């Protein structure tokens, strides 16, 4: 999978080389790069923003640098491109969406800052062959920019690529899996910690009982979660 993050802060993506994603990049399962949006400006100040038409607070990201940066990604690739435009007003990112995007050959994250990217950028690429546009938010709160949201999405998506995670079974059992249930609580040694005992069933050796208990606890947690939403 090829992944590009277009941003005015490429340094935000430094942590990507850590841990499992870093290993996946080393082993060429993932090809990750950042693109500095300012490389696609043509004035001395390398301007990427301007005041909003219609007035109001804040600045809006100019469409031209985005157009040039995204076109360069299109031209350098024969694959269909999934263009993810990060915005708090986008569709909420979730596990189902991660499961869908893991099938992408090429993902381009457009990390907006300020009050967002000129709306014509999304509008334009909706009409371009070989591009699928997704306007995405990671939750109901406002961040300073799309970079952290892109990191969240990249982690959620790339860990689903076969070979990225050591034990693929852990993908099936974990929270928000296909059946939409949340995981059961987990315990390890010592069996008594600060007066708190591990549930007896887990030390019983009865695998049928253990599986039943875990399903039940998982369901209980999902119900509690739904109630708190
Ligand atoms: Cl994708 N961007 C920004 N700026 N804020 C957000 C977000 C994205 N998702 C949730 N909040």
Coordinates of C-alpha atoms and ligand atoms in Angstrom, one line a residue:
X1 CA 0.0 0.0 0.0
X2 CA 1.3 3.4 -0.9
X3 CA 0.5 6.2 1.5
X4 CA 1.1 9.9 1.1
X5 CA 0.4 12.6 3.6
X6 CA 0.2 16.2 2.2
X7 CA 0.8 18.7 5.0
X8 CA 2.5 21.9 5.9
X9 CA 4.0 20.0 8.9
X10 CA 5.7 16.9 7.6
X11 CA 7.5 16.6 11.0
X12 CA 4.1 15.6 12.6
X13 CA 4.6 12.2 10.9
X14 CA 7.9 11.4 12.5
X15 CA 6.3 8.8 14.9
X16 CA 5.2 6.7 12.0
X17 CA 8.6 5.1 11.8
X18 CA 8.2 3.7 15.3
X19 CA 6.8 0.3 16.2
X20 CA 4.9 -2.0 14.0
X21 CA 4.2 0.5 11.2
X22 CA 7.8 1.4 11.1
X23 CA 8.7 -2.3 10.6
X24 CA 6.1 -2.6 7.9
X25 CA 7.7 0.3 6.1
X26 CA 11.1 -1.3 6.4
X27 CA 9.8 -4.5 5.1
X28 CA 8.1 -2.7 2.2
X29 CA 4.6 -3.7 3.1
X30 CA 3.9 0.0 3.3
X31 CA 5.4 2.8 1.2
X32 CA 4.9 6.0 3.2
X33 CA 6.0 9.5 2.4
X34 CA 5.1 13.1 3.3
X35 CA 4.7 15.9 0.8
X36 CA 5.3 19.5 2.0
X37 CA 2.4 21.5 0.6
X38 CA 4.5 24.6 0.5
X39 CA 6.6 23.0 -2.2
X40 CA 3.6 23.7 -4.5
X41 CA 3.5 27.5 -3.8
X42 CA 5.1 30.0 -6.1
X43 CA 5.4 33.2 -4.1
X44 CA 8.3 34.2 -1.8
X45 CA 6.3 33.7 1.3
X46 CA 5.1 30.3 0.2
X47 CA 1.5 31.2 1.0
X48 CA -1.0 28.4 1.6
X49 CA -3.9 30.4 3.1
X50 CA -6.0 33.4 2.5
X51 CA -9.1 35.2 3.9
X52 CA -12.5 33.6 3.5
X53 CA -14.9 34.9 0.8
X54 CA -18.0 36.1 2.6
X55 CA -15.9 37.2 5.6
X56 CA -15.6 35.7 9.0
X57 CA -12.8 34.6 11.3
X58 CA -9.8 32.6 10.4
X59 CA -8.1 31.7 7.2
X60 CA -8.9 29.2 4.4
X61 CA -6.4 27.0 2.6
X62 CA -6.0 28.2 -1.0
X63 CA -6.9 25.6 -3.6
X64 CA -4.0 26.0 -6.0
X65 CA -1.2 24.4 -4.0
X66 CA -3.6 21.5 -3.1
X67 CA -4.4 21.0 -6.8
X68 CA -0.8 20.9 -7.8
X69 CA 0.2 18.6 -4.9
X70 CA -2.6 16.1 -5.5
X71 CA -2.1 16.2 -9.3
X72 CA 1.6 15.2 -8.7
X73 CA 0.3 12.2 -6.7
X74 CA -2.1 11.2 -9.5
X75 CA 0.6 11.5 -12.2
X76 CA 3.1 9.4 -10.3
X77 CA 0.8 6.5 -9.9
X78 CA -1.3 4.2 -12.2
X79 CA -3.4 3.1 -9.2
X80 CA -6.8 4.4 -8.3
X81 CA -6.2 7.0 -5.6
X82 CA -8.3 7.2 -2.4
X83 CA -8.1 10.9 -1.5
X84 CA -8.9 11.4 2.2
X85 CA -9.6 15.0 3.0
X86 CA -9.5 15.5 6.8
X87 CA -12.1 17.8 8.1
X88 CA -14.2 18.0 11.3
X89 CA -17.3 18.2 9.1
X90 CA -16.5 14.9 7.3
X91 CA -18.0 11.5 7.7
X92 CA -17.0 9.8 11.0
X93 CA -14.2 7.4 10.7
X94 CA -14.8 3.9 12.1
X95 CA -13.7 0.3 11.9
X96 CA -15.9 -0.5 8.9
X97 CA -14.3 2.4 7.0
X98 CA -10.8 1.2 8.0
X99 CA -11.7 -2.3 6.7
X100 CA -12.8 -0.8 3.4
X101 CA -9.7 1.5 3.0
X102 CA -7.3 -1.3 3.7
X103 CA -8.1 -2.5 0.1
X104 CA -6.8 0.7 -1.3
X105 CA -3.6 0.6 -3.4
X106 CA -2.8 4.3 -2.9
X107 CA -4.1 6.5 0.0
X108 CA -3.5 10.3 -0.1
X109 CA -4.2 12.2 3.1
X110 CA -4.9 15.9 2.6
X111 CA -4.2 17.5 6.0
X112 CA -6.0 20.8 6.2
X113 CA -5.2 23.5 8.8
X114 CA -6.9 26.8 9.7
X115 CA -10.6 26.8 8.9
X116 CA -10.2 24.1 6.3
X117 CA -9.4 23.7 2.6
X118 CA -11.3 25.6 -0.1
X119 CA -14.3 23.4 -0.8
X120 CA -13.6 23.3 -4.6
X121 CA -10.7 21.0 -4.0
X122 CA -13.1 18.2 -3.0
X123 CA -15.5 19.2 -5.6
X124 CA -12.9 19.1 -8.4
X125 CA -11.5 15.7 -7.5
X126 CA -15.0 14.1 -7.2
X127 CA -15.1 14.6 -11.0
X128 CA -11.6 13.2 -11.8
X129 CA -11.3 9.7 -13.1
X130 CA -9.2 7.4 -10.9
X131 CA -9.8 9.4 -7.7
X132 CA -12.2 8.5 -4.9
X133 CA -12.8 11.4 -2.6
X134 CA -13.5 10.8 1.1
X135 CA -14.1 13.8 3.5
X136 CA -13.4 12.3 6.9
X137 CA -13.5 13.3 10.6
X138 CA -12.2 11.1 13.4
X139 CA -14.7 12.3 16.0
X140 CA -16.9 15.1 17.4
X141 CA -14.3 17.5 18.5
X142 CA -12.1 20.0 16.8
X143 CA -8.3 19.6 16.2
X144 CA -5.9 22.2 15.0
X145 CA -5.4 20.3 11.8
X146 CA -5.7 17.0 10.0
X147 CA -2.3 15.6 10.8
X148 CA -3.2 13.8 14.1
X149 CA -6.4 12.5 12.4
X150 CA -4.3 11.1 9.5
X151 CA -2.0 9.4 12.0
X152 CA -5.0 7.8 13.7
X153 CA -6.4 6.6 10.4
X154 CA -3.0 5.3 9.1
X155 CA -2.6 3.2 12.3
X156 CA -6.1 1.8 12.2
X157 CA -5.8 1.0 8.4
X158 CA -2.3 -0.3 8.2
X159 CA -2.5 -2.7 11.1
X160 CA -5.2 -4.6 9.0
X161 CA -2.6 -5.3 6.2
X162 CA -1.6 -9.0 6.4
X163 CA 1.9 -9.2 7.9
X164 CA 1.8 -5.9 9.7
X165 CA 0.6 -7.4 13.0
X166 CA 2.5 -10.4 14.3
X167 CA -0.5 -12.5 15.3
X168 CA -3.4 -12.1 12.8
X169 CA -5.8 -13.8 15.3
X170 CA -5.7 -10.8 17.5
X171 CA -7.4 -8.9 14.6
X172 CA -10.4 -11.2 14.8
X173 CA -10.9 -11.2 18.6
X174 CA -10.4 -7.6 19.4
X175 CA -12.8 -4.6 19.9
X176 CA -15.0 -3.4 17.2
X177 CA -14.6 -6.6 15.1
X178 CA -17.0 -7.8 12.5
X179 CA -19.7 -8.8 15.0
X180 CA -19.6 -5.3 16.4
X181 CA -18.8 -6.4 19.9
X182 CA -16.3 -4.9 22.3
X183 CA -13.6 -7.0 23.8
X184 CA -13.7 -8.8 27.1
X185 CA -11.5 -7.7 30.0
X186 CA -8.1 -9.3 30.1
X187 CA -5.8 -10.3 33.0
X188 CA -2.3 -11.5 33.5
X189 CA -0.1 -12.5 36.5
X190 CA -0.1 -12.0 39.5
X191 CA -3.5 -13.6 40.2
X192 CA -3.9 -11.3 43.2
X193 CA -2.9 -7.6 42.7
X194 CA -3.6 -5.1 45.5
X195 CA -6.3 -7.4 46.8
X196 CA -8.0 -7.7 43.4
X197 CA -8.4 -11.3 42.2
X198 CA -8.5 -12.6 38.7
X199 CA -12.0 -14.0 37.8
X200 CA -12.0 -17.6 38.9
X201 CA -13.3 -19.0 35.6
X202 CA -10.1 -17.9 33.9
X203 CA -7.9 -20.1 36.1
X204 CA -10.4 -23.1 35.9
X205 CA -8.8 -24.6 32.8
X206 CA -12.4 -25.1 31.4
X207 CA -12.1 -23.7 27.9
X208 CA -15.8 -23.9 27.1
X209 CA -16.6 -21.9 30.3
X210 CA -13.9 -19.4 29.6
X211 CA -15.2 -18.8 26.0
X212 CA -18.7 -18.4 27.4
X213 CA -17.6 -16.0 30.1
X214 CA -15.7 -13.9 27.6
X215 CA -18.6 -13.6 25.1
X216 CA -20.9 -12.6 28.0
X217 CA -18.4 -10.0 29.3
X218 CA -17.9 -8.6 25.8
X219 CA -21.6 -8.2 25.3
X220 CA -22.0 -6.6 28.7
X221 CA -19.3 -4.1 27.8
X222 CA -20.9 -3.3 24.4
X223 CA -24.3 -2.7 26.1
X224 CA -22.7 -0.4 28.6
X225 CA -20.9 1.5 25.9
X226 CA -24.0 1.9 23.8
X227 CA -25.9 3.3 26.8
X228 CA -23.1 5.9 27.4
X229 CA -23.3 7.2 23.8
Ligands
LIG1 CL1 -10.1 15.2 10.4 N1 -9.7 17.6 11.4 C1 -9.8 18.5 12.4 N2 -9.2 19.7 12.2 N3 -10.5 18.3 13.5 C2 -11.0 17.1 13.6 C3 -10.9 16.1 12.7 C4 -10.2 16.4 11.6 N4 -11.6 15.0 13.2 C5 -12.1 15.4 14.3 N5 -11.8 16.6 14.6

